[in-house]
Each structure stands twice: as C-alpha cells, then as structure tokens.
C-alpha cells in the first residue's frame, strides 16, 4: 500500500512538474534556461553614421561609399570590462556580440580578409577583448555572425532581395561565385569556434527567400560548430525565414528567436511542449547605435517584458548599441541600472524559473520553479491576490524583496467557497494595502508537494 502511494505520489510529481517544465532534452541548454536574461550587443562601423546597422541597405551605399565609415571607426573608449560590469549589474547572465554584421565588416582578426577592425584600429581584435572581459565577470559568451554579407564580392548582389546593390544596373553583369563565399563564411565560423576558447552561444542571422538551409550548407556548418564546441548552443536562423521550428527534425538550432516583441503564447512544438525560446528586444528602436532615436523603453516596460518572457518559459536578450567611441548610450546604462535594482531584490523569481501551472492572473503574471510560485503584481489591483483552487495547498508566502512573512487566509466574508486562498501583506487580507514596489512587487509562494 505504501509502495503504491509512493508510486502515485511520484507520478503526480512528474506530471505536475513536467507538464510545465521546459524541454530540457538538450543538456547544453540548462545554464541558458537557468540564466533567462542576456545582453545583445550590436557594435560595428555603422555606429559612425549612427543611422542603424541596415544603413548600407537602406541608403543603397556601395562598399566604396561605406568605406569612409570603416576608416573613421576608431572606438577609442571601447572598454568591454565596463560593458561587462553594466551587464552584470543588470542581472544579465550571458551576452551575444556581433562578430560580423550584414555589412561584412569583421570585429575580429580574421585571417581570411582585410575587411576587419584589426586592420584599421590599432591591430585590435574587439571580439577577443569582449570575450575575455565578459568571461572575467562570469558572464557566458556568445557571438552573433551574419551569414549575409554585403561586402564580399561573391555574395549575390544584383537581384538579391536585400543586397544594397540589388537594383544597381552596374552590378548586373558582375559575376559571383557563391561557393567561394560559402567557403569564406564557413572558414570564418571555423576561426571563431577554434581560436577564441569556449564559446557558449552561436547566433546566426539570418535566412530569407531561397537563402536558407542548404544554400548556407547549414548541416555541414552546424556539425563543424558542434564538433569544435561540443557544449555550444545555437539559435534557429539558418533555416527558412527565421523560423527553424525547434522540435522539427530539420531544425538545426537549439532555440527559437522571435524578435521585437514577446510572443502571446509560449513557443511550442507539434506535441504542445514548450520549446526553448529567446526573444530579442532593443532598448530604443535600433540595434546598432541610432543617434536620433529617443523612443527608449522604460525600466518598468523592460522588467515587465522580462517577466512576461519567463512566465512563458522564454529568455530575454536585451540589446545595447554602443556608439562610435565605444560607449553604451547613457540612456541604456540608466535603464539597465534600474532593471538591476529590481533584479537585485527579485532575481530569484527569474533565474531558473519558467511557466507556472497557475493561469495568468489579472494583476500580473506567475513564474514558477518547482514548488515555488512567484506572483508578480504588476498591474493596478485592489486588495488581496487569490490563488483560486489552491485552498490548503499553500505552505507559506513571503515578500520576495525582504522575505517578510505574508498573510494567508482561506475564507473571506461573503464568500464561503472552499477553494480560495487569499494572500496579502497585512491582515485582514481583503483590505487594500499599498505594495512596496510600484513596478512589480513579487510574492514568493511555496506550494505543498
Ligand atoms: C534582424 C536584423 C538585424 C538584427 C537582428 C537581431 O535579423 O537584420 O539587423 O541584428 O534582427 O535579431
């Protein structure tokens, strides 16, 4: 009888935890799913014109016209140790920096080209410096690498969907040999994954139209990366149109990458299981430094977005676009500092947490780690919160920021239903009390298991 009870308890435990747990089949992902919050860094010569990293495309600049920016790019203040401290203080656990963006200009000392920062700026390899500085702060390191290349002569130009010279008749008769480009691109990825020590994340960007999958020789590329870096994790953008559904047999990456928004629902595979996903967001509207863009997101919006992601089993990769001198814009630094203050008191409700077994409440969101549920009270709300259906299933509740005991009541006047559990910072719980953090007060609630 006791054995049967234990088995039933075990099955119940498996169901209740697994049903809401992430897909952790790939153990390389476990640190990343624990981390939840990372810094994206778009840094390159496009910081000089300061009109975003797509400037070459948008203003249809030839490589010759773009050259002045390459030469002017002298980021004298570049000090990745400072950046790493900013990331760490914000509570970010990993970072991904652009090693090469679509403009083709390399931020590392590639032996395969002269189109690289080390040739123009004091022989410096900015990727190497970034990796060392972030590792020294205990932050996991990733590299963004654009498979698109608007400088390489063997990348499709005239008639391509994206290339700056797509409509330029003088490029019509220029021949290109795409195999040569693929060899170059694979060669650079080989350099990045063999000469720079342990790389934790490789972030490829991006596929479009016919330019996807085997056009990139993606299988070969991915197996080379995994051979060179057995514990690396990869995003999904080598497959069609940035989808690369995780869970599909053809998916070559480990996690999905929505961008500039938090998905309405968790990303799921065909069987309804949450797949690993990470959304990337900018702090204003630009990835690369955009001088006249003042549409900064508030610290509140950033915190709410982070919680929103975690409550759906996802990660947030939050972007900074350092300027041409190598400084992260002051506005970004200030926002991140505010986020850091909240994280300092509340990160337990973020790290290692995922979607909750409880449905989304009106007043905010739940995150959960095992038997601990975190109630993020983010919207205006009167009185107590109610975990309907959890009557006598709550062991205790604390205010996360200082671990103060909270009050739990199972009944309320006028409501004799037995399945309520009311929680508030004072008694009687049905009264309204102002919460200590207007942006997001977190209640830590321990469930009976
Ligand atoms: C898009 C853009 C690119 C940016 C990326 C970040 O793919 O092309 O500029 O780096 O999104 O996700």
Short mmCIF file of C-alpha atoms and ligand atoms in Angstrom, two decimals:
data_model
loop_
_atom_site.label_atom_id
_atom_site.label_comp_id
_atom_site.label_asym_id
_atom_site.label_seq_id
_atom_site.Cartn_x
_atom_site.Cartn_y
_atom_site.Cartn_z
CA UNK A 1 0.00 0.00 0.00
CA UNK A 2 2.79 2.38 0.98
CA UNK A 3 4.69 1.49 -2.20
CA UNK A 4 1.58 2.20 -4.27
CA UNK A 5 1.11 5.52 -2.52
CA UNK A 6 4.75 6.43 -3.21
CA UNK A 7 4.39 5.49 -6.86
CA UNK A 8 1.23 7.55 -7.19
CA UNK A 9 2.92 10.47 -5.49
CA UNK A 10 5.90 10.10 -7.84
CA UNK A 11 3.65 10.03 -10.91
CA UNK A 12 1.75 13.06 -9.64
CA UNK A 13 5.04 14.87 -9.04
CA UNK A 14 6.30 14.01 -12.53
CA UNK A 15 3.08 15.21 -14.08
CA UNK A 16 2.86 18.45 -12.18
CA UNK A 17 6.45 19.40 -12.77
CA UNK A 18 6.96 18.00 -16.29
CA UNK A 19 3.77 19.40 -17.68
CA UNK A 20 5.05 22.90 -17.10
CA UNK A 21 8.76 22.30 -17.36
CA UNK A 22 10.83 23.31 -20.34
CA UNK A 23 12.10 20.98 -22.96
CA UNK A 24 15.49 20.27 -21.41
CA UNK A 25 16.41 17.28 -23.55
CA UNK A 26 19.48 19.19 -24.68
CA UNK A 27 21.56 19.46 -21.52
CA UNK A 28 23.77 22.13 -23.12
CA UNK A 29 20.77 24.41 -22.69
CA UNK A 30 20.43 24.05 -18.94
CA UNK A 31 22.66 27.02 -17.97
CA UNK A 32 20.85 29.15 -20.55
CA UNK A 33 17.40 28.21 -19.27
CA UNK A 34 18.61 29.00 -15.77
CA UNK A 35 20.03 32.37 -16.94
CA UNK A 36 16.92 33.79 -18.63
CA UNK A 37 18.39 37.26 -19.20
CA UNK A 38 21.19 38.25 -21.55
CA UNK A 39 22.76 41.27 -23.25
CA UNK A 40 22.78 41.62 -27.03
CA UNK A 41 25.49 43.94 -28.36
CA UNK A 42 25.33 45.40 -31.87
CA UNK A 43 28.68 47.07 -32.36
CA UNK A 44 30.25 47.96 -35.67
CA UNK A 45 31.31 50.68 -38.10
CA UNK A 46 27.63 51.53 -38.66
CA UNK A 47 27.85 53.36 -35.32
CA UNK A 48 29.64 56.19 -37.21
CA UNK A 49 26.73 57.29 -39.40
CA UNK A 50 24.57 56.35 -36.39
CA UNK A 51 21.53 55.53 -38.50
CA UNK A 52 21.34 51.83 -37.67
CA UNK A 53 23.14 48.69 -38.88
CA UNK A 54 20.99 48.46 -42.03
CA UNK A 55 22.24 51.80 -43.36
CA UNK A 56 24.14 50.23 -46.26
CA UNK A 57 20.95 48.56 -47.42
CA UNK A 58 18.56 51.42 -46.68
CA UNK A 59 20.67 54.12 -48.29
CA UNK A 60 21.87 51.74 -51.04
CA UNK A 61 25.52 52.51 -50.34
CA UNK A 62 28.23 50.75 -52.29
CA UNK A 63 31.16 49.26 -50.41
CA UNK A 64 33.27 52.18 -51.70
CA UNK A 65 30.77 54.71 -50.33
CA UNK A 66 30.67 52.87 -46.99
CA UNK A 67 34.46 52.86 -46.73
CA UNK A 68 34.65 56.24 -45.01
CA UNK A 69 32.77 54.80 -42.04
CA UNK A 70 35.13 51.85 -41.84
CA UNK A 71 38.10 54.18 -41.71
CA UNK A 72 36.52 56.56 -39.25
CA UNK A 73 35.53 53.79 -36.87
CA UNK A 74 38.11 54.32 -34.10
CA UNK A 75 36.33 53.33 -30.89
CA UNK A 76 38.90 54.85 -28.52
CA UNK A 77 36.65 54.35 -25.47
CA UNK A 78 35.99 50.68 -26.22
CA UNK A 79 36.33 49.02 -22.83
CA UNK A 80 34.37 45.78 -22.68
CA UNK A 81 35.19 45.45 -18.98
CA UNK A 82 32.86 48.41 -18.43
CA UNK A 83 30.19 46.80 -20.59
CA UNK A 84 30.51 43.53 -18.68
CA UNK A 85 30.00 45.35 -15.39
CA UNK A 86 26.89 47.06 -16.75
CA UNK A 87 25.51 43.69 -17.88
CA UNK A 88 26.35 42.00 -14.59
CA UNK A 89 24.83 44.76 -12.52
CA UNK A 90 21.62 44.49 -14.56
CA UNK A 91 21.45 40.79 -13.69
CA UNK A 92 22.33 39.57 -17.17
CA UNK A 93 23.99 36.17 -17.22
CA UNK A 94 25.12 35.94 -20.83
CA UNK A 95 25.95 38.17 -23.76
CA UNK A 96 25.99 37.94 -27.54
CA UNK A 97 28.12 40.39 -29.55
CA UNK A 98 28.24 40.96 -33.29
CA UNK A 99 31.42 39.40 -34.70
CA UNK A 100 30.26 40.37 -38.20
CA UNK A 101 27.01 42.04 -39.21
CA UNK A 102 25.40 42.20 -42.67
CA UNK A 103 27.85 44.94 -43.75
CA UNK A 104 30.53 42.24 -43.69
CA UNK A 105 32.97 44.23 -41.54
CA UNK A 106 34.63 41.88 -39.07
CA UNK A 107 35.10 42.82 -35.44
CA UNK A 108 37.72 40.09 -35.14
CA UNK A 109 41.14 39.48 -36.64
CA UNK A 110 40.07 37.08 -39.39
CA UNK A 111 42.92 35.64 -41.44
CA UNK A 112 40.55 35.35 -44.39
CA UNK A 113 40.02 39.05 -45.06
CA UNK A 114 41.40 42.53 -44.59
CA UNK A 115 37.91 43.86 -44.10
CA UNK A 116 38.33 43.79 -40.34
CA UNK A 117 38.71 46.12 -37.41
CA UNK A 118 42.24 44.98 -36.58
CA UNK A 119 43.46 46.38 -39.90
CA UNK A 120 42.02 49.84 -39.21
CA UNK A 121 42.10 50.22 -35.43
CA UNK A 122 45.43 49.62 -33.72
CA UNK A 123 45.61 45.96 -34.57
CA UNK A 124 42.90 45.30 -32.01
CA UNK A 125 40.65 42.25 -32.06
CA UNK A 126 37.46 43.52 -30.44
CA UNK A 127 35.84 40.08 -30.31
CA UNK A 128 38.79 38.72 -28.34
CA UNK A 129 38.71 41.65 -25.92
CA UNK A 130 34.96 41.31 -25.45
CA UNK A 131 35.18 37.58 -24.78
CA UNK A 132 37.92 37.99 -22.19
CA UNK A 133 36.19 40.85 -20.37
CA UNK A 134 32.81 39.14 -20.13
CA UNK A 135 34.24 35.78 -19.11
CA UNK A 136 36.17 37.56 -16.36
CA UNK A 137 32.84 38.77 -14.91
CA UNK A 138 31.45 35.23 -15.01
CA UNK A 139 29.13 36.03 -17.91
CA UNK A 140 28.63 33.36 -20.57
CA UNK A 141 29.68 34.49 -24.02
CA UNK A 142 28.04 34.31 -27.40
CA UNK A 143 28.82 35.55 -30.89
CA UNK A 144 26.41 36.87 -33.48
CA UNK A 145 27.56 36.08 -37.00
CA UNK A 146 25.77 37.30 -40.11
CA UNK A 147 25.61 34.70 -42.86
CA UNK A 148 24.50 37.57 -45.08
CA UNK A 149 27.46 39.63 -46.34
CA UNK A 150 27.13 42.89 -48.27
CA UNK A 151 30.84 43.36 -48.82
CA UNK A 152 32.03 40.00 -50.10
CA UNK A 153 32.15 40.10 -53.92
CA UNK A 154 30.90 36.52 -54.15
CA UNK A 155 27.71 37.17 -52.19
CA UNK A 156 24.67 37.58 -54.52
CA UNK A 157 24.19 41.30 -55.24
CA UNK A 158 22.09 42.47 -58.22
CA UNK A 159 18.60 40.95 -57.98
CA UNK A 160 19.08 39.74 -54.39
CA UNK A 161 16.23 40.65 -52.03
CA UNK A 162 18.38 42.51 -49.52
CA UNK A 163 21.73 43.50 -51.01
CA UNK A 164 22.42 47.26 -51.17
CA UNK A 165 23.23 46.83 -54.90
CA UNK A 166 20.06 44.81 -55.62
CA UNK A 167 18.75 47.39 -58.11
CA UNK A 168 22.05 48.77 -59.34
CA UNK A 169 22.39 48.01 -63.08
CA UNK A 170 26.18 48.29 -62.97
CA UNK A 171 26.19 45.14 -60.83
CA UNK A 172 24.03 43.25 -63.31
CA UNK A 173 26.92 41.77 -65.25
CA UNK A 174 29.23 41.26 -62.29
CA UNK A 175 29.75 37.54 -61.85
CA UNK A 176 29.93 35.99 -58.44
CA UNK A 177 30.86 32.54 -57.25
CA UNK A 178 28.69 31.68 -54.29
CA UNK A 179 30.76 28.59 -53.42
CA UNK A 180 33.70 30.89 -52.79
CA UNK A 181 31.58 32.90 -50.38
CA UNK A 182 30.37 29.76 -48.59
CA UNK A 183 33.97 28.64 -48.16
CA UNK A 184 34.83 32.06 -46.72
CA UNK A 185 31.81 32.11 -44.41
CA UNK A 186 32.45 28.57 -43.13
CA UNK A 187 36.12 29.47 -42.73
CA UNK A 188 35.29 32.45 -40.55
CA UNK A 189 32.94 30.42 -38.38
CA UNK A 190 35.75 27.87 -38.06
CA UNK A 191 38.07 30.66 -36.89
CA UNK A 192 35.54 31.92 -34.34
CA UNK A 193 34.93 28.45 -32.96
CA UNK A 194 38.57 27.31 -32.80
CA UNK A 195 40.68 30.35 -31.93
CA UNK A 196 38.76 32.05 -29.16
CA UNK A 197 38.35 29.46 -26.43
CA UNK A 198 34.97 28.33 -25.21
CA UNK A 199 32.03 29.98 -26.96
CA UNK A 200 28.71 29.34 -25.23
CA UNK A 201 26.26 30.59 -27.87
CA UNK A 202 26.47 30.97 -31.63
CA UNK A 203 23.80 33.29 -33.01
CA UNK A 204 23.50 33.10 -36.81
CA UNK A 205 21.50 35.74 -38.69
CA UNK A 206 19.51 35.29 -40.99
CA UNK A 207 17.72 33.40 -43.78
CA UNK A 208 15.31 34.74 -46.38
CA UNK A 209 13.70 33.53 -49.62
CA UNK A 210 15.98 30.94 -51.20
CA UNK A 211 18.82 31.92 -48.93
CA UNK A 212 18.30 29.32 -46.27
CA UNK A 213 19.27 25.86 -45.06
CA UNK A 214 21.40 24.02 -47.57
CA UNK A 215 22.10 27.19 -49.52
CA UNK A 216 24.31 28.02 -46.49
CA UNK A 217 25.49 24.36 -46.36
CA UNK A 218 23.88 24.63 -42.96
CA UNK A 219 24.17 20.99 -41.91
CA UNK A 220 27.88 20.97 -42.56
CA UNK A 221 28.27 24.36 -40.85
CA UNK A 222 26.38 23.24 -37.76
CA UNK A 223 28.22 19.95 -37.44
CA UNK A 224 31.54 21.79 -37.70
CA UNK A 225 30.48 24.21 -34.97
CA UNK A 226 29.28 21.39 -32.71
CA UNK A 227 32.49 19.44 -33.32
CA UNK A 228 34.64 22.45 -32.42
CA UNK A 229 32.49 23.45 -29.45
CA UNK A 230 30.68 20.39 -28.10
CA UNK A 231 28.73 22.29 -25.46
CA UNK A 232 27.72 25.27 -27.61
CA UNK A 233 24.08 26.18 -28.21
CA UNK A 234 22.77 27.60 -31.48
CA UNK A 235 19.84 29.76 -32.50
CA UNK A 236 17.48 28.75 -35.29
CA UNK A 237 18.06 31.29 -38.05
CA UNK A 238 19.87 29.12 -40.58
CA UNK A 239 16.52 27.72 -41.62
CA UNK A 240 13.77 29.34 -43.65
CA UNK A 241 12.61 32.87 -42.94
CA UNK A 242 13.95 32.88 -39.44
CA UNK A 243 11.52 30.20 -38.31
CA UNK A 244 13.55 26.98 -37.97
CA UNK A 245 10.93 25.44 -35.71
CA UNK A 246 12.58 23.72 -32.77
CA UNK A 247 11.18 20.22 -32.46
CA UNK A 248 11.13 19.70 -36.25
CA UNK A 249 13.51 17.03 -37.46
CA UNK A 250 15.05 19.56 -39.82
CA UNK A 251 15.70 22.16 -37.12
CA UNK A 252 19.40 22.73 -36.84
CA UNK A 253 19.36 25.04 -33.85
CA UNK A 254 18.53 24.66 -30.19
CA UNK A 255 16.23 27.61 -29.55
CA UNK A 256 13.73 29.83 -31.35
CA UNK A 257 14.27 33.55 -31.78
CA UNK A 258 11.25 35.81 -32.05
CA UNK A 259 12.27 39.47 -32.10
CA UNK A 260 10.93 42.92 -31.15
CA UNK A 261 8.04 41.54 -29.14
CA UNK A 262 7.10 38.94 -26.57
CA UNK A 263 5.02 36.14 -28.10
CA UNK A 264 1.40 35.96 -26.92
CA UNK A 265 1.83 32.30 -26.10
CA UNK A 266 4.85 30.16 -25.19
CA UNK A 267 6.55 28.72 -28.28
CA UNK A 268 5.51 25.09 -28.58
CA UNK A 269 6.33 22.05 -30.69
CA UNK A 270 3.78 19.91 -32.52
CA UNK A 271 3.09 17.98 -29.30
CA UNK A 272 2.30 21.11 -27.33
CA UNK A 273 5.52 21.13 -25.29
CA UNK A 274 7.18 24.47 -24.68
CA UNK A 275 10.36 24.67 -26.73
CA UNK A 276 13.38 26.74 -25.70
CA UNK A 277 12.97 30.27 -26.99
CA UNK A 278 14.53 33.70 -26.59
CA UNK A 279 13.12 36.97 -27.75
CA UNK A 280 15.47 39.82 -28.54
CA UNK A 281 14.41 43.40 -27.90
CA UNK A 282 16.02 46.76 -28.49
CA UNK A 283 16.04 49.47 -25.80
CA UNK A 284 15.03 52.18 -28.27
CA UNK A 285 14.14 51.07 -31.81
CA UNK A 286 17.65 50.48 -33.14
CA UNK A 287 20.01 47.52 -32.85
CA UNK A 288 23.07 49.44 -34.00
CA UNK A 289 23.59 52.90 -32.46
CA UNK A 290 20.90 55.27 -33.73
CA UNK A 291 21.64 58.83 -32.61
CA UNK A 292 18.24 60.43 -33.12
CA UNK A 293 16.11 57.59 -31.78
CA UNK A 294 14.70 58.60 -28.41
CA UNK A 295 11.98 56.01 -28.14
CA UNK A 296 13.50 54.48 -25.04
CA UNK A 297 11.61 51.75 -23.23
CA UNK A 298 11.09 52.47 -19.55
CA UNK A 299 12.74 50.27 -16.91
CA UNK A 300 9.21 49.23 -15.99
CA UNK A 301 8.48 48.01 -19.51
CA UNK A 302 11.77 46.12 -19.60
CA UNK A 303 11.09 44.42 -16.24
CA UNK A 304 7.55 43.54 -17.30
CA UNK A 305 8.83 42.15 -20.60
CA UNK A 306 11.42 40.02 -18.84
CA UNK A 307 8.77 38.61 -16.51
CA UNK A 308 6.45 38.12 -19.47
CA UNK A 309 9.13 36.02 -21.21
CA UNK A 310 9.95 33.92 -18.17
CA UNK A 311 6.25 33.34 -17.42
CA UNK A 312 6.05 31.71 -20.85
CA UNK A 313 9.23 29.68 -20.45
CA UNK A 314 11.39 32.03 -22.52
CA UNK A 315 14.54 34.15 -22.32
CA UNK A 316 15.12 37.83 -23.00
CA UNK A 317 18.16 39.03 -24.93
CA UNK A 318 18.16 42.79 -24.46
CA UNK A 319 20.13 44.92 -26.87
CA UNK A 320 22.58 47.76 -26.45
CA UNK A 321 24.07 49.62 -29.41
CA UNK A 322 27.34 51.27 -28.37
CA UNK A 323 28.31 54.49 -30.16
CA UNK A 324 31.31 55.06 -32.43
CA UNK A 325 33.55 55.85 -29.47
CA UNK A 326 32.62 52.53 -27.91
CA UNK A 327 30.28 53.77 -25.20
CA UNK A 328 26.92 52.25 -24.39
CA UNK A 329 24.44 55.19 -24.61
CA UNK A 330 23.78 56.82 -21.24
CA UNK A 331 20.04 56.23 -21.58
CA UNK A 332 20.67 52.48 -21.93
CA UNK A 333 23.05 52.48 -18.98
CA UNK A 334 20.43 54.22 -16.84
CA UNK A 335 17.61 51.87 -17.82
CA UNK A 336 19.80 48.85 -17.13
CA UNK A 337 20.78 50.25 -13.73
CA UNK A 338 17.10 50.49 -12.77
CA UNK A 339 16.44 46.98 -14.01
CA UNK A 340 19.44 45.89 -11.94
CA UNK A 341 17.96 47.39 -8.78
CA UNK A 342 14.81 45.33 -9.24
CA UNK A 343 16.83 42.23 -10.10
CA UNK A 344 18.95 42.60 -7.01
CA UNK A 345 15.89 42.01 -4.83
CA UNK A 346 13.83 39.81 -7.12
CA UNK A 347 16.06 37.76 -9.43
CA UNK A 348 15.09 34.58 -7.60
CA UNK A 349 11.75 34.87 -9.43
CA UNK A 350 13.60 34.96 -12.78
CA UNK A 351 16.66 32.66 -12.69
CA UNK A 352 15.78 29.04 -13.25
CA UNK A 353 12.08 29.88 -13.38
CA UNK A 354 9.63 29.11 -16.14
CA UNK A 355 5.95 28.94 -16.93
CA UNK A 356 3.65 28.32 -13.97
CA UNK A 357 0.97 25.71 -13.51
CA UNK A 358 -1.35 28.58 -12.48
CA UNK A 359 -3.20 30.53 -15.18
CA UNK A 360 -2.28 34.16 -15.84
CA UNK A 361 -3.98 36.45 -13.29
CA UNK A 362 -5.45 39.93 -14.00
CA UNK A 363 -2.91 41.68 -11.82
CA UNK A 364 0.24 40.39 -13.45
CA UNK A 365 1.97 37.10 -14.07
CA UNK A 366 3.24 33.99 -12.35
CA UNK A 367 6.64 32.42 -12.76
CA UNK A 368 7.49 29.10 -11.13
CA UNK A 369 10.44 26.97 -10.08
CA UNK A 370 9.44 23.57 -8.69
CA UNK A 371 7.16 24.10 -5.73
CA UNK A 372 7.82 27.84 -5.59
CA UNK A 373 5.40 30.11 -7.37
CA UNK A 374 6.26 33.78 -7.79
CA UNK A 375 3.34 36.19 -8.08
CA UNK A 376 4.45 39.31 -9.97
CA UNK A 377 1.94 42.04 -9.11
CA UNK A 378 2.43 44.48 -11.96
CA UNK A 379 -1.00 45.93 -12.72
CA UNK A 380 -3.17 48.14 -10.50
CA UNK A 381 -5.07 45.87 -8.19
CA UNK A 382 -7.36 46.14 -5.18
CA UNK A 383 -6.87 44.03 -2.08
CA UNK A 384 -5.51 40.53 -1.81
CA UNK A 385 -4.47 38.17 -4.55
CA UNK A 386 -6.34 34.88 -4.75
CA UNK A 387 -4.86 31.56 -5.82
CA UNK A 388 -8.21 30.00 -6.64
CA UNK A 389 -8.13 26.23 -6.44
CA UNK A 390 -5.15 26.24 -4.08
CA UNK A 391 -7.04 26.10 -0.79
CA UNK A 392 -4.78 24.40 1.77
CA UNK A 393 -2.15 23.84 -0.89
CA UNK A 394 -0.03 26.79 0.18
CA UNK A 395 2.66 26.16 2.78
CA UNK A 396 3.77 29.76 3.20
CA UNK A 397 4.12 33.08 1.42
CA UNK A 398 6.82 35.73 1.69
CA UNK A 399 7.51 39.14 0.22
CA UNK A 400 10.43 38.26 -2.03
CA UNK A 401 12.34 41.55 -1.69
CA UNK A 402 12.94 41.11 2.06
CA UNK A 403 11.41 37.71 2.87
CA UNK A 404 8.80 39.27 5.19
CA UNK A 405 6.03 36.87 6.14
CA UNK A 406 2.76 37.42 4.25
CA UNK A 407 -0.75 36.64 5.45
CA UNK A 408 -2.75 33.75 4.10
CA UNK A 409 -6.48 33.33 4.62
CA UNK A 410 -8.66 30.66 3.16
CA UNK A 411 -12.07 32.27 3.59
CA UNK A 412 -13.49 35.70 3.11
CA UNK A 413 -16.76 37.22 4.32
CA UNK A 414 -19.47 36.78 1.77
CA UNK A 415 -17.57 34.05 0.02
CA UNK A 416 -17.81 30.62 1.55
CA UNK A 417 -16.36 28.65 -1.32
CA UNK A 418 -13.67 26.37 -0.13
CA UNK A 419 -11.13 26.64 -2.94
CA UNK A 420 -9.82 30.17 -2.32
CA UNK A 421 -6.55 31.21 -0.81
CA UNK A 422 -6.08 34.92 -0.21
CA UNK A 423 -2.64 36.43 0.23
CA UNK A 424 -1.75 39.96 1.24
CA UNK A 425 0.94 41.94 3.00
CA UNK A 426 -1.27 42.70 6.03
CA UNK A 427 -4.37 41.42 7.79
CA UNK A 428 -7.32 41.34 7.18
CA UNK A 429 -6.22 40.25 3.75
CA UNK A 430 -9.34 41.58 1.99
CA UNK A 431 -8.33 45.20 2.69
CA UNK A 432 -6.19 47.18 0.30
CA UNK A 433 -2.59 47.99 1.24
CA UNK A 434 -0.08 49.81 -0.92
CA UNK A 435 2.58 47.48 -2.22
CA UNK A 436 6.25 48.34 -1.75
CA UNK A 437 7.28 48.18 -5.42
CA UNK A 438 5.00 50.00 -7.87
CA UNK A 439 6.72 48.42 -10.86
CA UNK A 440 6.49 44.84 -9.71
CA UNK A 441 6.03 43.52 -6.17
CA UNK A 442 6.77 39.82 -6.01
CA UNK A 443 5.16 37.36 -3.58
CA UNK A 444 7.05 34.12 -3.15
CA UNK A 445 4.56 31.33 -2.53
CA UNK A 446 5.53 27.83 -1.51
CA UNK A 447 3.17 25.08 -2.59
CA UNK A 448 2.57 21.78 -0.85
CA UNK A 449 4.01 18.89 -2.84
C1 LIG B 1 17.39 41.23 -37.82
C2 LIG B 1 18.23 42.31 -38.44
C3 LIG B 1 19.44 42.62 -37.71
C4 LIG B 1 19.49 42.38 -36.24
C5 LIG B 1 18.70 41.18 -35.85
C6 LIG B 1 18.57 40.95 -34.37
O1 LIG B 1 17.65 40.00 -38.29
O2 LIG B 1 18.59 42.02 -39.76
O3 LIG B 1 19.93 43.86 -38.05
O4 LIG B 1 20.80 42.11 -35.97
O5 LIG B 1 17.46 41.19 -36.42
O6 LIG B 1 17.71 39.89 -34.14
#
